[in-house]
Coordinates of C-alpha atoms in Angstrom, one line a residue:
M1 CA 0.7 22.2 -8.6
E2 CA 3.0 22.9 -11.5
A3 CA 5.8 21.1 -9.7
E4 CA 3.6 18.2 -8.3
L5 CA 1.9 17.9 -12.0
Q6 CA 5.9 17.9 -13.4
Q7 CA 6.5 15.1 -11.2
Q8 CA 3.6 12.9 -11.9
F9 CA 4.3 13.3 -15.6
D10 CA 8.0 12.7 -14.9
E11 CA 6.8 9.5 -13.7
M12 CA 4.9 8.5 -17.0
G13 CA 7.6 9.1 -19.1
I14 CA 6.1 12.4 -20.3
E15 CA 8.3 16.0 -20.3
P16 CA 5.4 18.5 -21.3
S17 CA 6.7 22.2 -22.1
A18 CA 6.2 24.7 -19.2
Q19 CA 3.1 26.3 -21.6
V20 CA 1.6 22.8 -21.1
L21 CA 2.2 22.7 -17.5
Q22 CA 0.7 26.2 -16.8
K23 CA -2.3 25.2 -18.4
C24 CA -2.7 22.0 -16.6
A25 CA -2.6 23.9 -13.4
E26 CA -5.1 26.3 -14.5
L27 CA -7.4 23.4 -15.4
A28 CA -6.9 22.0 -12.2
L29 CA -7.5 25.1 -10.3
T30 CA -10.9 25.8 -12.6
Y31 CA -12.5 22.5 -12.2
C32 CA -11.2 21.9 -8.2
V33 CA -8.9 18.7 -9.2
N34 CA -6.4 19.7 -6.0
D35 CA -4.6 16.1 -6.5
A36 CA -2.1 16.2 -9.5
T37 CA -2.2 12.4 -9.4
E38 CA -5.6 12.5 -10.0
F39 CA -5.2 14.7 -13.1
V40 CA -2.7 12.9 -14.4
E41 CA -4.5 10.0 -14.2
Q42 CA -7.3 11.3 -15.6
W43 CA -5.4 12.6 -18.7
M44 CA -3.7 9.3 -19.3
A45 CA -7.1 7.7 -19.2
F46 CA -8.7 10.0 -21.7
S47 CA -5.3 9.9 -23.9
L48 CA -5.4 6.1 -24.2
S49 CA -9.0 6.3 -25.0
H50 CA -9.0 8.8 -27.7
L51 CA -5.9 10.0 -28.4
H52 CA -3.9 6.7 -28.9
G53 CA -1.6 7.2 -25.7
D54 CA -0.3 11.1 -27.3
E55 CA 1.3 13.2 -24.8
P56 CA -0.4 16.6 -23.2
A57 CA -0.8 19.5 -25.8
I58 CA -2.5 23.1 -25.6
D59 CA -4.8 21.7 -28.7
N60 CA -5.5 18.3 -27.0
L61 CA -5.9 19.7 -23.7
G62 CA -8.9 21.8 -24.7
E63 CA -10.0 18.3 -25.9
F64 CA -9.5 16.9 -22.8
E65 CA -11.5 19.6 -20.9
R66 CA -14.5 19.5 -23.1
K67 CA -15.0 15.7 -22.8
V68 CA -13.7 15.0 -19.6
L69 CA -13.6 17.7 -17.1
Q70 CA -16.4 19.7 -18.3
I71 CA -18.8 16.7 -18.3
K72 CA -17.8 15.5 -14.9
R73 CA -18.4 18.9 -13.3
E74 CA -22.0 18.6 -14.8
K75 CA -22.6 15.1 -13.3
V76 CA -21.3 16.3 -9.9
G77 CA -23.7 19.1 -10.2
A78 CA -26.7 17.1 -11.3
K79 CA -25.6 13.8 -8.9
K80 CA -26.2 16.8 -5.8
T81 CA -29.2 17.9 -7.2
A82 CA -30.8 14.5 -7.4
N83 CA -29.3 13.5 -3.9
Y84 CA -30.9 16.4 -2.3
A85 CA -34.3 15.8 -3.9
K86 CA -34.0 12.2 -2.8
S87 CA -33.0 13.3 1.0
Q88 CA -36.1 15.2 1.4
S89 CA -38.5 12.5 -0.3
T90 CA -36.8 9.5 2.1
A91 CA -36.9 11.8 5.1
L92 CA -40.6 12.3 4.7
E93 CA -41.0 8.7 3.9
S94 CA -38.9 7.2 6.4
S95 CA -40.6 9.4 9.2
S96 CA -44.0 8.0 8.2
L97 CA -42.8 4.3 8.3
A98 CA -41.4 4.7 11.4
T99 CA -44.5 5.7 13.1
Y100 CA -45.8 2.3 12.4
G101 CA -43.0 0.4 12.8
L102 CA -42.0 -0.1 9.2
V103 CA -38.6 0.9 8.2
E104 CA -37.4 0.5 4.3
D105 CA -34.0 -0.3 5.3
D106 CA -35.0 -3.5 7.4
P107 CA -33.7 -6.6 5.5
L108 CA -36.3 -8.5 6.9
M109 CA -39.0 -6.4 4.9
D110 CA -37.4 -7.7 1.7
D111 CA -38.8 -11.5 2.3
Y112 CA -42.1 -10.1 2.4
V113 CA -42.7 -7.1 0.1
D114 CA -42.8 -7.3 -3.4
N115 CA -41.6 -4.8 -6.1
S116 CA -44.4 -2.6 -5.9
G117 CA -43.9 -2.1 -2.2
S118 CA -46.9 -4.1 -0.9
P119 CA -46.6 -6.6 1.7
Q120 CA -47.3 -10.4 0.4
P121 CA -47.9 -13.6 2.2
K122 CA -44.6 -15.3 0.6
T123 CA -42.2 -17.4 2.1
P124 CA -38.4 -15.8 2.7
K125 CA -36.2 -15.7 -0.2
T126 CA -33.1 -18.2 -0.4
R127 CA -30.0 -17.3 0.1
N128 CA -28.3 -15.7 -3.3
K129 CA -26.0 -18.2 -4.8
Q130 CA -24.1 -15.9 -7.3
G131 CA -21.1 -15.8 -5.5
R132 CA -20.4 -19.2 -5.6
L133 CA -17.8 -20.8 -8.1
K134 CA -18.9 -23.3 -10.7
S135 CA -17.4 -26.0 -8.7
G136 CA -20.0 -25.6 -6.1
M137 CA -16.9 -24.2 -3.4
V138 CA -18.3 -22.1 -0.7
F139 CA -16.1 -20.0 1.4
S140 CA -18.7 -19.4 4.3
P141 CA -16.9 -21.0 7.4
A142 CA -19.7 -23.3 9.6
S143 CA -21.3 -21.1 12.5
F144 CA -22.7 -22.0 15.5
T145 CA -25.4 -19.5 15.0
P146 CA -27.1 -18.0 11.9
Q147 CA -25.8 -14.5 12.5
S148 CA -22.7 -15.4 10.0
A149 CA -25.2 -16.6 7.5
K150 CA -27.3 -13.2 7.5
R151 CA -26.4 -11.5 4.2
T152 CA -26.5 -7.8 4.8
P153 CA -26.6 -5.7 1.6
A154 CA -23.3 -4.3 0.9
A155 CA -23.1 -0.4 0.2
D156 CA -23.8 0.6 -3.4
T157 CA -20.5 2.4 -4.4
T158 CA -21.2 2.3 -8.0
S159 CA -22.5 5.8 -8.3
T160 CA -19.9 7.4 -6.5
N161 CA -16.6 5.2 -7.2
G162 CA -17.7 3.7 -10.7
K163 CA -18.4 -0.1 -11.4
P164 CA -16.5 -3.2 -11.5
G165 CA -14.1 -3.5 -14.0
D166 CA -13.4 0.2 -14.0
I167 CA -9.4 1.0 -14.5
V168 CA -8.8 3.4 -11.8
D169 CA -5.1 3.7 -11.9
T170 CA -2.3 3.1 -14.6
F171 CA 1.2 3.0 -15.2
G172 CA 3.6 2.3 -18.1
H173 CA 4.6 3.3 -21.5
P174 CA 0.8 3.8 -23.3
K175 CA 1.8 1.6 -26.4
L176 CA 2.9 -1.3 -24.0
I177 CA -0.6 -0.7 -22.0
T178 CA -2.7 -0.4 -25.3
A179 CA -1.2 -3.8 -26.8
C180 CA -1.4 -5.7 -23.5
T181 CA -4.5 -8.5 -23.5
W182 CA -3.7 -9.1 -20.1
Q183 CA -3.7 -13.1 -20.8
S184 CA -0.9 -15.3 -20.3
K185 CA 0.2 -16.9 -23.1
I186 CA 2.3 -19.6 -21.9
E187 CA 0.9 -21.9 -19.1
Q188 CA 3.5 -22.9 -16.7
A189 CA 4.2 -22.6 -12.8
L190 CA 7.3 -20.3 -12.0
P191 CA 10.2 -20.7 -9.6
V192 CA 9.8 -18.8 -6.4
V193 CA 12.9 -18.3 -4.1
Q194 CA 12.8 -16.4 -1.0
K195 CA 15.6 -14.3 -0.6
L196 CA 14.8 -12.5 3.1
L197 CA 16.8 -15.5 5.2
H198 CA 18.9 -15.4 8.3
N199 CA 21.4 -18.1 8.6
D200 CA 20.3 -19.2 5.2
V201 CA 16.8 -19.9 6.3
P202 CA 13.3 -18.2 5.8
L203 CA 11.3 -17.5 8.8
T204 CA 8.9 -20.5 9.3
I205 CA 6.9 -21.5 12.4
A206 CA 9.0 -24.0 13.1
N207 CA 11.9 -22.1 13.7
L208 CA 10.1 -19.3 15.4
R209 CA 11.0 -17.9 18.8
Y210 CA 8.9 -14.7 19.6
M211 CA 8.8 -11.9 22.5
N212 CA 12.0 -13.5 23.7
D213 CA 14.1 -11.0 23.5
L214 CA 16.0 -8.9 26.4
L215 CA 16.3 -5.3 26.9
Y216 CA 19.8 -4.7 26.6
D217 CA 19.7 -6.8 23.4
R218 CA 17.3 -3.9 21.8
C219 CA 19.5 -1.3 23.1
D220 CA 22.3 -3.1 21.1
D221 CA 20.4 -3.3 18.2
L222 CA 19.3 0.1 18.1
H223 CA 22.6 1.3 18.5
D224 CA 24.0 -0.7 15.8
R225 CA 21.3 0.5 13.4
V226 CA 21.9 4.0 14.1
V227 CA 25.4 3.6 13.8
D228 CA 25.0 1.8 10.1
I229 CA 22.5 4.1 8.9
G230 CA 24.2 7.2 10.3
Q231 CA 27.6 6.1 8.4
A232 CA 25.6 5.7 5.2
L233 CA 24.1 9.1 5.6
V234 CA 27.2 11.0 6.3
D235 CA 29.3 9.5 3.7
K236 CA 26.7 10.3 1.1
K237 CA 26.1 13.9 2.2
L238 CA 29.5 14.8 3.6
G239 CA 31.8 12.2 2.1
S240 CA 35.1 11.1 4.0
I241 CA 37.0 14.0 3.7
G242 CA 33.5 16.2 4.8
A243 CA 32.9 14.2 7.6
A244 CA 36.7 14.4 9.1
E245 CA 36.5 18.0 9.0
C246 CA 32.9 19.0 9.9
S247 CA 32.1 19.6 13.8
W248 CA 30.3 16.9 15.8
Y249 CA 28.2 17.3 18.9
P250 CA 30.8 17.0 21.4
Q251 CA 30.6 15.3 25.1
D252 CA 31.0 19.0 26.5
R253 CA 28.7 21.1 24.7
H254 CA 29.0 23.7 26.7
T255 CA 32.5 24.9 25.4
L256 CA 30.9 25.6 21.9
D257 CA 30.2 29.3 21.1
A258 CA 26.3 29.5 21.1
L259 CA 26.0 29.9 16.8
H260 CA 29.0 27.4 16.3
V261 CA 27.1 25.1 13.4
L262 CA 27.7 21.5 13.9
H263 CA 26.4 18.0 12.6
A264 CA 24.5 15.2 14.8
V265 CA 23.6 11.7 13.9
G266 CA 20.7 10.3 15.6
M267 CA 17.5 8.7 16.2
I268 CA 14.0 10.6 16.1
H269 CA 11.5 10.1 19.0
S270 CA 8.5 11.6 20.0
D271 CA 8.2 13.4 23.4
D272 CA 4.5 12.0 24.0
D273 CA 4.8 8.8 22.2
G274 CA 2.4 9.6 19.6
P275 CA 2.4 11.3 16.2
L276 CA 5.5 13.8 15.9
D277 CA 4.9 17.3 15.4
A278 CA 6.8 20.8 15.6
H279 CA 7.3 20.7 19.3
S280 CA 7.2 17.1 20.3
A281 CA 10.7 15.9 18.1
L282 CA 13.2 14.8 20.3
L283 CA 17.0 13.6 18.9
A284 CA 18.8 10.5 20.6
V285 CA 22.5 11.5 19.8
L286 CA 25.2 9.0 19.7
N287 CA 27.8 9.5 22.1
T288 CA 25.6 11.7 24.6
D289 CA 25.0 9.4 27.4
E290 CA 21.7 8.8 25.7
K291 CA 20.4 12.1 26.3
C292 CA 18.0 13.7 23.8
L293 CA 17.6 17.1 22.4
A294 CA 14.5 19.1 21.5
L295 CA 13.9 19.8 17.9
N296 CA 13.6 23.5 16.9
F297 CA 12.4 23.8 13.4
S298 CA 12.2 27.7 13.4
Q299 CA 15.4 27.7 10.9
I300 CA 14.6 25.0 8.6
K301 CA 13.0 25.0 5.2
S302 CA 11.6 21.3 4.7
A303 CA 11.8 18.1 6.5
S304 CA 10.1 14.8 7.0
I305 CA 10.8 12.7 9.9
F306 CA 9.1 10.2 11.9
P307 CA 10.0 8.1 15.5
G308 CA 12.6 5.6 14.9
Q309 CA 14.3 7.4 11.9
V310 CA 18.0 7.7 12.0
V311 CA 18.9 11.1 10.7
L312 CA 22.1 13.4 9.9
A313 CA 21.2 16.7 11.5
K314 CA 22.8 19.9 11.1
G315 CA 22.3 23.0 13.3
F316 CA 23.4 24.8 16.5
I317 CA 22.6 25.2 20.5
P318 CA 21.7 28.0 21.8
R319 CA 20.9 26.9 24.9
G320 CA 20.2 24.0 27.2
D321 CA 19.2 21.0 25.4
T322 CA 17.5 22.6 22.5
F323 CA 19.1 21.7 19.0
V324 CA 17.9 24.3 16.2
V325 CA 17.9 22.4 13.1
E326 CA 19.0 24.1 9.9
E327 CA 19.2 20.6 7.8
I328 CA 17.8 17.2 7.8
Y329 CA 19.3 14.4 5.8
T330 CA 17.8 11.4 5.5
D331 CA 19.2 10.2 2.0
R332 CA 21.7 7.6 1.9
K333 CA 23.4 5.5 -1.2
L334 CA 21.0 3.0 -2.2
T335 CA 21.6 -0.4 -3.7
P336 CA 19.7 -0.3 -7.1
P337 CA 17.4 -2.9 -8.3
P338 CA 19.1 -5.8 -10.0
P339 CA 18.5 -5.8 -13.7
L340 CA 15.0 -7.7 -14.9
K341 CA 16.0 -11.4 -16.0
V342 CA 13.1 -12.2 -17.9
D343 CA 12.9 -13.7 -21.5
R344 CA 9.2 -13.5 -22.0
D345 CA 6.0 -11.6 -20.6
V346 CA 5.2 -12.5 -17.2
Q347 CA 1.4 -11.9 -16.1
F348 CA 0.7 -10.8 -12.2
V349 CA -2.3 -10.2 -10.4
V350 CA -2.5 -8.7 -6.7
A351 CA -5.0 -8.4 -4.3
A352 CA -4.9 -7.5 -0.5
G353 CA -7.4 -8.9 2.1
P354 CA -9.9 -8.4 3.4
Y355 CA -11.5 -10.8 1.2
T356 CA -14.9 -10.5 3.1
H357 CA -17.4 -7.7 3.6
S358 CA -17.4 -6.6 7.4
T359 CA -20.7 -7.6 7.7
D360 CA -20.9 -11.2 6.4
L361 CA -18.5 -14.2 6.1
F362 CA -19.6 -15.1 2.3
Y363 CA -16.6 -13.8 0.6
D364 CA -18.0 -12.3 -2.5
P365 CA -15.0 -9.9 -3.2
M366 CA -13.2 -13.4 -3.4
H367 CA -15.5 -15.1 -5.6
Q368 CA -15.3 -12.2 -8.0
L369 CA -11.8 -12.3 -8.2
L370 CA -11.4 -15.9 -8.9
K371 CA -14.0 -15.5 -11.9
Y372 CA -11.5 -12.7 -13.0
L373 CA -8.6 -15.5 -12.4
Q374 CA -10.5 -18.3 -14.5
E375 CA -10.8 -15.8 -17.5
H376 CA -7.7 -14.5 -17.8
R377 CA -5.0 -16.8 -16.2
P378 CA -2.1 -15.1 -15.2
D379 CA 1.2 -16.3 -14.5
V380 CA 1.4 -15.4 -10.9
L381 CA -1.3 -14.7 -8.7
L382 CA -0.2 -12.9 -5.1
L383 CA -2.4 -12.7 -2.2
T384 CA -1.8 -10.8 1.0
G385 CA -3.5 -11.1 4.4
P386 CA -5.7 -10.8 6.4
F387 CA -7.5 -14.0 4.9
L388 CA -9.5 -14.5 8.0
D389 CA -9.3 -11.3 10.0
A390 CA -9.3 -11.9 13.9
E391 CA -10.9 -8.7 14.4
H392 CA -13.8 -9.6 12.1
T393 CA -17.4 -9.2 14.2
L394 CA -18.5 -12.6 13.5
V395 CA -15.1 -14.6 13.7
G396 CA -16.2 -15.8 17.2
E397 CA -19.1 -17.7 15.7
L398 CA -17.5 -19.9 13.7
A399 CA -18.2 -23.5 14.6
E400 CA -14.8 -25.1 13.2
T401 CA -11.3 -24.0 13.8
F402 CA -9.7 -21.2 11.8
E403 CA -7.1 -23.8 10.6
S404 CA -9.7 -25.6 9.1
F405 CA -11.4 -23.0 7.7
F406 CA -8.3 -21.7 6.2
E407 CA -7.7 -25.0 4.8
K408 CA -11.1 -24.8 2.9
M409 CA -10.3 -21.4 1.8
I410 CA -6.9 -22.2 0.2
A411 CA -8.4 -25.5 -1.7
G412 CA -11.1 -23.3 -3.1
I413 CA -8.4 -21.0 -4.5
M414 CA -6.3 -23.7 -5.8
E415 CA -9.3 -24.9 -7.6
A416 CA -10.3 -22.2 -9.2
V417 CA -6.8 -20.9 -10.7
G418 CA -5.5 -24.7 -11.3
N419 CA -2.1 -25.8 -12.0
S420 CA -0.6 -23.2 -14.6
T421 CA -0.8 -20.4 -12.1
T422 CA 1.8 -19.7 -9.5
V423 CA 0.0 -18.7 -6.1
V424 CA 1.9 -16.7 -3.3
L425 CA 0.1 -16.2 -0.3
I426 CA 1.8 -13.5 2.4
S427 CA 0.7 -14.2 5.8
S428 CA -0.6 -11.3 8.2
Q429 CA -0.2 -10.8 11.9
K430 CA -4.1 -9.6 11.7
D431 CA -5.0 -13.4 10.7
A432 CA -6.9 -15.5 13.5
M433 CA -4.7 -18.7 12.4
T434 CA -1.1 -16.8 12.5
P435 CA 1.0 -16.0 15.5
A436 CA 0.0 -12.3 16.4
V437 CA 3.6 -11.2 15.7
Y438 CA 5.9 -9.1 13.1
P439 CA 7.6 -10.3 11.1
T440 CA 4.8 -13.2 10.5
P441 CA 5.9 -16.4 9.6
A442 CA 4.0 -18.4 6.9
P443 CA 0.8 -20.3 7.7
M444 CA 0.8 -23.8 7.3
V445 CA -1.6 -26.1 5.4
R446 CA -1.4 -29.8 5.6
K447 CA -2.1 -30.5 1.7
T448 CA 0.7 -29.6 -0.4
Y449 CA 0.1 -28.3 -3.9
P450 CA 3.0 -27.4 -6.4
N451 CA 2.3 -24.4 -7.3
L452 CA 1.5 -22.8 -4.0
H453 CA 4.3 -20.9 -2.3
M454 CA 3.1 -19.6 1.3
L455 CA 5.8 -17.2 2.3
P456 CA 6.1 -14.7 5.9
D457 CA 5.7 -11.0 6.1
P458 CA 7.5 -9.3 5.0
S459 CA 9.2 -11.5 2.2
L460 CA 11.7 -10.6 -0.9
V461 CA 11.5 -13.2 -3.5
D462 CA 13.2 -14.3 -7.2
L463 CA 10.4 -15.3 -9.0
D464 CA 12.2 -16.1 -12.4
G465 CA 14.5 -13.3 -12.8
I466 CA 11.9 -10.5 -11.1
T467 CA 13.0 -9.4 -7.4
L468 CA 9.5 -8.7 -5.6
G469 CA 9.5 -7.5 -2.3
V470 CA 6.0 -7.4 -0.5
S471 CA 4.5 -6.9 3.0
S472 CA 1.1 -7.2 4.2
T473 CA 1.5 -4.5 7.5
D474 CA 0.3 -1.1 6.4
V475 CA 3.4 0.6 6.9
V476 CA 2.5 3.5 4.7
D477 CA -0.5 4.5 6.6
H478 CA 1.8 3.9 10.0
L479 CA 4.3 6.5 8.5
L480 CA 2.2 9.0 6.9
S481 CA -0.2 9.1 10.2
H482 CA 3.0 9.4 12.6
E483 CA 5.3 11.7 10.6
F484 CA 6.0 15.4 10.8
A485 CA 6.8 16.9 7.5
A486 CA 6.8 20.5 6.3
N487 CA 7.6 21.3 2.7
A488 CA 8.6 17.7 1.8
G489 CA 7.3 16.9 -1.7
E490 CA 4.6 14.1 -2.6
R491 CA 3.4 12.2 0.5
M492 CA 3.7 8.7 -1.2
H493 CA 7.0 9.3 -2.4
R494 CA 8.1 10.3 1.1
A495 CA 6.5 7.5 2.6
I496 CA 8.4 4.8 0.4
N497 CA 11.7 6.8 0.4
H498 CA 11.5 6.2 4.1
L499 CA 11.8 2.5 3.5
F500 CA 14.4 2.4 1.2
N501 CA 16.4 5.2 3.1
Q502 CA 16.1 3.3 6.4
G503 CA 16.8 -0.3 4.7
S504 CA 13.7 -1.7 6.6
F505 CA 10.1 -3.2 6.0
Y506 CA 9.1 -1.2 9.1
P507 CA 11.6 1.3 10.3
L508 CA 9.2 3.0 12.9
C509 CA 10.4 2.6 16.6
P510 CA 7.8 2.2 18.3
P511 CA 5.4 0.9 16.3
A512 CA 2.3 3.1 15.2
D513 CA -0.4 0.4 15.6
E514 CA -0.6 0.0 19.6
N515 CA -1.9 -3.6 18.8
M516 CA 1.1 -4.6 17.0
S517 CA 3.1 -7.2 18.4
Y518 CA 6.6 -5.9 17.2
D519 CA 9.7 -8.3 17.5
S520 CA 12.8 -6.2 17.3
Q521 CA 15.0 -9.3 17.3
L522 CA 12.9 -11.2 14.6
A523 CA 12.8 -7.8 12.7
Q524 CA 16.8 -7.6 12.9
K525 CA 16.8 -10.9 10.9
Y526 CA 13.6 -11.3 8.8
A527 CA 12.5 -7.5 7.9
Q528 CA 15.2 -5.8 6.3
L529 CA 15.5 -4.1 3.1
K530 CA 19.2 -3.7 2.1
Q531 CA 18.3 -3.7 -1.6
L532 CA 16.0 -2.2 -3.8
P533 CA 13.5 -4.7 -5.7
N534 CA 12.5 -4.4 -9.0
V535 CA 8.4 -4.3 -7.7
L536 CA 7.3 -3.5 -4.0
I537 CA 3.7 -4.6 -3.0
L538 CA 2.8 -2.6 0.0
P539 CA -0.9 -2.8 0.3
S540 CA -2.6 0.1 2.7
D541 CA -5.8 1.6 3.9
Q542 CA -4.3 4.6 2.0
R543 CA -5.7 5.0 -1.8
H544 CA -4.4 2.6 -4.1
F545 CA -1.5 3.8 -6.3
I546 CA 1.3 3.1 -8.5
R547 CA 4.8 4.7 -8.2
L548 CA 8.2 4.5 -9.5
V549 CA 10.7 5.6 -6.8
N550 CA 14.2 5.0 -7.5
D551 CA 13.8 2.8 -10.2
C552 CA 11.4 0.2 -8.2
L553 CA 7.9 -0.2 -9.2
V554 CA 5.6 0.1 -5.9
I555 CA 2.0 -0.7 -6.0
N556 CA -0.8 -0.4 -3.7
P557 CA -3.4 -2.5 -4.9
G558 CA -6.2 -1.2 -2.4
R559 CA -8.5 -3.5 -0.3
L560 CA -10.3 -6.2 -2.2
S561 CA -13.2 -5.5 0.1
D562 CA -13.4 -1.8 0.7
K563 CA -16.5 0.3 1.8
K564 CA -15.9 2.7 -0.9
G565 CA -15.3 -0.2 -3.9
G566 CA -13.0 -2.9 -3.8
T567 CA -10.0 -3.1 -5.9
F568 CA -7.0 -5.1 -6.9
A569 CA -3.8 -4.6 -8.9
R570 CA -2.6 -6.3 -12.4
F571 CA 0.5 -5.9 -14.2
L572 CA 2.9 -7.4 -16.9
V573 CA 6.7 -7.4 -16.8
T574 CA 8.1 -7.7 -20.5
P575 CA 11.9 -8.3 -21.5
T576 CA 13.1 -5.4 -23.0
A577 CA 16.7 -4.4 -24.5
P578 CA 18.4 -1.0 -24.1
T579 CA 18.4 1.2 -27.1
A580 CA 20.9 3.5 -28.6
T581 CA 19.3 6.4 -26.7
S582 CA 18.2 5.2 -23.5
N583 CA 18.8 2.2 -20.9
A584 CA 15.6 -0.3 -20.5
N585 CA 13.9 1.0 -17.5
M586 CA 10.5 0.0 -15.4
F587 CA 8.3 2.6 -17.2
N588 CA 9.5 0.7 -20.4
S589 CA 9.1 -2.6 -19.2
V590 CA 5.9 -2.7 -17.3
A591 CA 2.5 -2.2 -17.9
C592 CA 0.4 -1.6 -14.6
Q593 CA -3.3 -1.0 -13.6
V594 CA -5.6 -0.9 -10.7
Q595 CA -9.1 -2.2 -11.4
R596 CA -12.4 -2.4 -9.4
I597 CA -13.5 -5.7 -8.8

């Protein structure tokens, strides 16, 4: 636990002593805070609120224990007692009401029962209009039946997950966060330049040719990928001299001694086309007539692999086609992020779809976000799909085209944010109005807006001196659900480093989602991650996070509509100059928070 806490404090630019780390580990164990990230986040929130951003020490950790950890444990205990009593009471009431056909949770009963619980002969309630903007813009689409207009109350998550406006994650120098007003000081649209190009052209619907690749082209692409990444792994680990002197996997392996140590570059595969485990991992090695070796991990201390990953493996072959792995190398030399070139503060707001609850098409979370934007007026609004999820239960009841509804949604967003905010929309293959293929071209709208930029998934853009990478595809969840990991460190760091070291926005092969239409030819052209960006946006169903990995700020803003409470991210990039003692870095240049909607 101390090592995990040390890593999390390092991300925040804090260097606690060994005594302080030991005390933090004791507190985490005593109060059942099993996640080091959660513990450090709670400390940072307490420090900013009560200690003006001071670093942890033995004295203030005692205050932290009394004011945060003890109170939280008491609240949890009281809540469990109250919930138990309430469940017993509800069980009795519901059993009695059910006998006579009256169920409390029936939304139809709300129209005919007053606050006292007595039935009243009154007309049904009118639709709640609190979610509408002042302009009168309503996102709800036209439908054939009243089903999509039926409002089902969303689950109340306030008691368990906090209330709207709560800050649930923070990154950056405490003084910078404290001083930030989250208000843009200069109202002007910023230039957006797409950098993920093929033949100097970005992916669009006009130049889209998908599901047209041939099998031998796929094989050639995979071979080239193994060669390129494998060579980079060898150069990083062994160098040119070491690579020349080491023993490689030979054509005639039977001539080797059973314990002869060798190296092999290859691609990881799963024996059962599913998530990896210690018994299903295979290695397709170069120069072996495409034969696969079964990997044996009995001698390895740590590993983190997934299907489609190119690795450098060290080990020996005791018999047959079994490769006993002693070490697996996955890190290569990375091209660092370009220096930030901002001459003023730039405010961002980032949100990820879906933007409406799974039970309706009223887009209440979207309305709440637009209210926030009208109050704070950030420089950049970045939205990732899906905007109209093709798998939504009510999407089949629309009485208008998907494209028409999307046009109305864009008009409502642009009317709310005005002309001074640069709006960047990233497509999603899950959207009903876009081609169901990855990489996904940008959606099209008939009306043009000078400050609106529709971009494909994934995208890498230069935004007024800030290099920003973004993908709406949940690659983090796909990696974590299909990898095999043993003693491999913090899981989010692993997933992010996989993208960097494999040089791809989606390095899995085959895709983890069986419904994902992955086009290898398009991915070869429009999904490469050759250079680290300054900021990388990776929306995911995993818990929201902010991580600094290889001096790249990686943000998962969470979902704007979520059963556990929707969230979005906001961050500030400010110009900083190197000091005499340290160079400019993202920790000193960025203030970032994840906030509940």
